[in-house]
Amino acid sequence: MFALVKVIVSAVLISVITEVAKIYPKFGGIIAALPLVSLLSLCWLYVQGEETQHLSKFVFGVLWGFPATAFLLLVTALCLKASFSFILSIVLGIGGWGIFLLMQNIILKNV
């Protein structure tokens, strides 16, 4: 039952952001950029009784993934601005995200 509540709340949140973005694209983007998914996931983990150490590791994982996510969004935005197709822009963004994470792991592992 709790899984269903999580799905419904998450779906409603995504739907609201999408509807706002239809009318006000920039404002919708700002709302979408809020760490809502991260915070919502953190709340779900807390409500499910996860230890604070587990929650801390989760938050550090989110921080670890943030630079690559920013790069994904940058690549996608630049591709769309250059009139690449939507699908190609997303694929290139995801590819850039993966490469960025790989490079980040290699560089920071040696530091």
PDB file of C-alpha atoms in Angstrom:
ATOM      1  CA  MET A   1       0.000   0.000   0.000  1.00  0.00           C
ATOM      2  CA  PHE A   2       2.820   2.402   0.870  1.00  0.00           C
ATOM      3  CA  ALA A   3       4.402   1.810  -2.542  1.00  0.00           C
ATOM      4  CA  LEU A   4       1.141   2.915  -4.169  1.00  0.00           C
ATOM      5  CA  VAL A   5       1.093   6.118  -2.087  1.00  0.00           C
ATOM      6  CA  LYS A   6       4.675   6.860  -3.177  1.00  0.00           C
ATOM      7  CA  VAL A   7       3.792   6.351  -6.838  1.00  0.00           C
ATOM      8  CA  ILE A   8       0.682   8.541  -6.621  1.00  0.00           C
ATOM      9  CA  VAL A   9       2.414  11.402  -4.792  1.00  0.00           C
ATOM     10  CA  SER A  10       5.377  11.273  -7.180  1.00  0.00           C
ATOM     11  CA  ALA A  11       3.113  11.171 -10.247  1.00  0.00           C
ATOM     12  CA  VAL A  12       1.057  14.125  -9.001  1.00  0.00           C
ATOM     13  CA  LEU A  13       4.232  16.123  -8.388  1.00  0.00           C
ATOM     14  CA  ILE A  14       5.549  15.407 -11.890  1.00  0.00           C
ATOM     15  CA  SER A  15       2.149  16.224 -13.420  1.00  0.00           C
ATOM     16  CA  VAL A  16       1.950  19.571 -11.633  1.00  0.00           C
ATOM     17  CA  ILE A  17       5.460  20.535 -12.738  1.00  0.00           C
ATOM     18  CA  THR A  18       4.657  19.534 -16.332  1.00  0.00           C
ATOM     19  CA  GLU A  19       1.451  21.578 -16.358  1.00  0.00           C
ATOM     20  CA  VAL A  20       3.249  24.638 -14.974  1.00  0.00           C
ATOM     21  CA  ALA A  21       6.001  24.186 -17.586  1.00  0.00           C
ATOM     22  CA  LYS A  22       3.422  24.181 -20.413  1.00  0.00           C
ATOM     23  CA  ILE A  23       2.345  27.692 -19.464  1.00  0.00           C
ATOM     24  CA  TYR A  24       5.578  29.069 -17.991  1.00  0.00           C
ATOM     25  CA  PRO A  25       8.522  27.059 -19.390  1.00  0.00           C
ATOM     26  CA  LYS A  26      11.222  28.920 -17.478  1.00  0.00           C
ATOM     27  CA  PHE A  27       9.350  28.765 -14.163  1.00  0.00           C
ATOM     28  CA  GLY A  28       8.538  25.085 -14.757  1.00  0.00           C
ATOM     29  CA  GLY A  29      12.236  24.472 -15.343  1.00  0.00           C
ATOM     30  CA  ILE A  30      13.134  26.242 -12.119  1.00  0.00           C
ATOM     31  CA  ILE A  31      10.637  24.133 -10.185  1.00  0.00           C
ATOM     32  CA  ALA A  32      11.909  20.966 -11.878  1.00  0.00           C
ATOM     33  CA  ALA A  33      15.469  21.942 -10.942  1.00  0.00           C
ATOM     34  CA  LEU A  34      14.547  21.972  -7.282  1.00  0.00           C
ATOM     35  CA  PRO A  35      15.820  18.853  -5.600  1.00  0.00           C
ATOM     36  CA  LEU A  36      12.249  17.591  -5.236  1.00  0.00           C
ATOM     37  CA  VAL A  37      13.003  14.038  -6.328  1.00  0.00           C
ATOM     38  CA  SER A  38      16.005  13.848  -4.022  1.00  0.00           C
ATOM     39  CA  LEU A  39      14.084  15.281  -1.079  1.00  0.00           C
ATOM     40  CA  LEU A  40      11.040  13.133  -1.767  1.00  0.00           C
ATOM     41  CA  SER A  41      13.233  10.025  -1.979  1.00  0.00           C
ATOM     42  CA  LEU A  42      14.963  11.030   1.251  1.00  0.00           C
ATOM     43  CA  CYS A  43      11.577  11.454   2.938  1.00  0.00           C
ATOM     44  CA  TRP A  44      10.376   8.056   1.696  1.00  0.00           C
ATOM     45  CA  LEU A  45      13.550   6.416   3.041  1.00  0.00           C
ATOM     46  CA  TYR A  46      13.102   8.175   6.393  1.00  0.00           C
ATOM     47  CA  VAL A  47       9.419   7.233   6.671  1.00  0.00           C
ATOM     48  CA  GLN A  48      10.337   3.622   5.879  1.00  0.00           C
ATOM     49  CA  GLY A  49      12.672   3.646   8.890  1.00  0.00           C
ATOM     50  CA  GLU A  50      16.121   3.810   7.310  1.00  0.00           C
ATOM     51  CA  GLU A  51      18.993   4.648   9.658  1.00  0.00           C
ATOM     52  CA  THR A  52      20.510   8.127   9.526  1.00  0.00           C
ATOM     53  CA  GLN A  53      23.792   6.656   8.257  1.00  0.00           C
ATOM     54  CA  HIS A  54      21.913   5.195   5.284  1.00  0.00           C
ATOM     55  CA  LEU A  55      20.200   8.548   4.687  1.00  0.00           C
ATOM     56  CA  SER A  56      23.561  10.312   4.832  1.00  0.00           C
ATOM     57  CA  LYS A  57      25.058   7.927   2.257  1.00  0.00           C
ATOM     58  CA  PHE A  58      22.054   8.523   0.007  1.00  0.00           C
ATOM     59  CA  VAL A  59      22.484  12.313   0.193  1.00  0.00           C
ATOM     60  CA  PHE A  60      26.211  12.038  -0.564  1.00  0.00           C
ATOM     61  CA  GLY A  61      25.300   9.845  -3.552  1.00  0.00           C
ATOM     62  CA  VAL A  62      22.971  12.577  -4.796  1.00  0.00           C
ATOM     63  CA  LEU A  63      25.777  15.113  -4.404  1.00  0.00           C
ATOM     64  CA  TRP A  64      28.140  12.804  -6.280  1.00  0.00           C
ATOM     65  CA  GLY A  65      25.707  12.597  -9.199  1.00  0.00           C
ATOM     66  CA  PHE A  66      24.877  16.308  -9.312  1.00  0.00           C
ATOM     67  CA  PRO A  67      27.754  17.529 -11.549  1.00  0.00           C
ATOM     68  CA  ALA A  68      27.017  14.844 -14.158  1.00  0.00           C
ATOM     69  CA  THR A  69      23.324  15.716 -14.064  1.00  0.00           C
ATOM     70  CA  ALA A  70      24.142  19.385 -14.622  1.00  0.00           C
ATOM     71  CA  PHE A  71      26.279  18.326 -17.599  1.00  0.00           C
ATOM     72  CA  LEU A  72      23.411  16.199 -18.985  1.00  0.00           C
ATOM     73  CA  LEU A  73      21.106  19.204 -18.831  1.00  0.00           C
ATOM     74  CA  LEU A  74      23.697  21.482 -20.436  1.00  0.00           C
ATOM     75  CA  VAL A  75      24.304  19.082 -23.346  1.00  0.00           C
ATOM     76  CA  THR A  76      20.565  18.554 -23.849  1.00  0.00           C
ATOM     77  CA  ALA A  77      19.831  22.300 -23.790  1.00  0.00           C
ATOM     78  CA  LEU A  78      22.638  23.084 -26.242  1.00  0.00           C
ATOM     79  CA  CYS A  79      21.522  20.314 -28.602  1.00  0.00           C
ATOM     80  CA  LEU A  80      17.910  21.504 -28.545  1.00  0.00           C
ATOM     81  CA  LYS A  81      19.036  25.099 -29.105  1.00  0.00           C
ATOM     82  CA  ALA A  82      21.045  23.877 -32.118  1.00  0.00           C
ATOM     83  CA  SER A  83      17.811  22.301 -33.467  1.00  0.00           C
ATOM     84  CA  PHE A  84      18.833  18.686 -32.898  1.00  0.00           C
ATOM     85  CA  SER A  85      15.859  16.359 -32.614  1.00  0.00           C
ATOM     86  CA  PHE A  86      14.436  15.844 -29.144  1.00  0.00           C
ATOM     87  CA  ILE A  87      15.401  12.160 -29.021  1.00  0.00           C
ATOM     88  CA  LEU A  88      18.953  12.801 -30.222  1.00  0.00           C
ATOM     89  CA  SER A  89      19.329  15.629 -27.701  1.00  0.00           C
ATOM     90  CA  ILE A  90      18.242  13.335 -24.864  1.00  0.00           C
ATOM     91  CA  VAL A  91      20.485  10.488 -26.049  1.00  0.00           C
ATOM     92  CA  LEU A  92      23.492  12.802 -26.327  1.00  0.00           C
ATOM     93  CA  GLY A  93      22.712  14.242 -22.896  1.00  0.00           C
ATOM     94  CA  ILE A  94      22.538  10.772 -21.344  1.00  0.00           C
ATOM     95  CA  GLY A  95      25.742   9.779 -23.126  1.00  0.00           C
ATOM     96  CA  GLY A  96      27.448  12.914 -21.818  1.00  0.00           C
ATOM     97  CA  TRP A  97      26.145  12.118 -18.341  1.00  0.00           C
ATOM     98  CA  GLY A  98      27.658   8.635 -18.452  1.00  0.00           C
ATOM     99  CA  ILE A  99      30.994   9.874 -19.775  1.00  0.00           C
ATOM    100  CA  PHE A 100      31.065  12.662 -17.181  1.00  0.00           C
ATOM    101  CA  LEU A 101      30.409  10.176 -14.345  1.00  0.00           C
ATOM    102  CA  LEU A 102      33.112   7.850 -15.655  1.00  0.00           C
ATOM    103  CA  MET A 103      35.633  10.693 -15.902  1.00  0.00           C
ATOM    104  CA  GLN A 104      34.626  11.998 -12.483  1.00  0.00           C
ATOM    105  CA  ASN A 105      35.211   8.569 -10.946  1.00  0.00           C
ATOM    106  CA  ILE A 106      38.587   8.180 -12.652  1.00  0.00           C
ATOM    107  CA  ILE A 107      39.806  11.669 -11.737  1.00  0.00           C
ATOM    108  CA  LEU A 108      38.570  11.706  -8.156  1.00  0.00           C
ATOM    109  CA  LYS A 109      39.710   8.150  -7.467  1.00  0.00           C
ATOM    110  CA  ASN A 110      43.293   9.277  -8.057  1.00  0.00           C
ATOM    111  CA  VAL A 111      43.013  12.411  -5.888  1.00  0.00           C
TER     112      VAL A 111
END
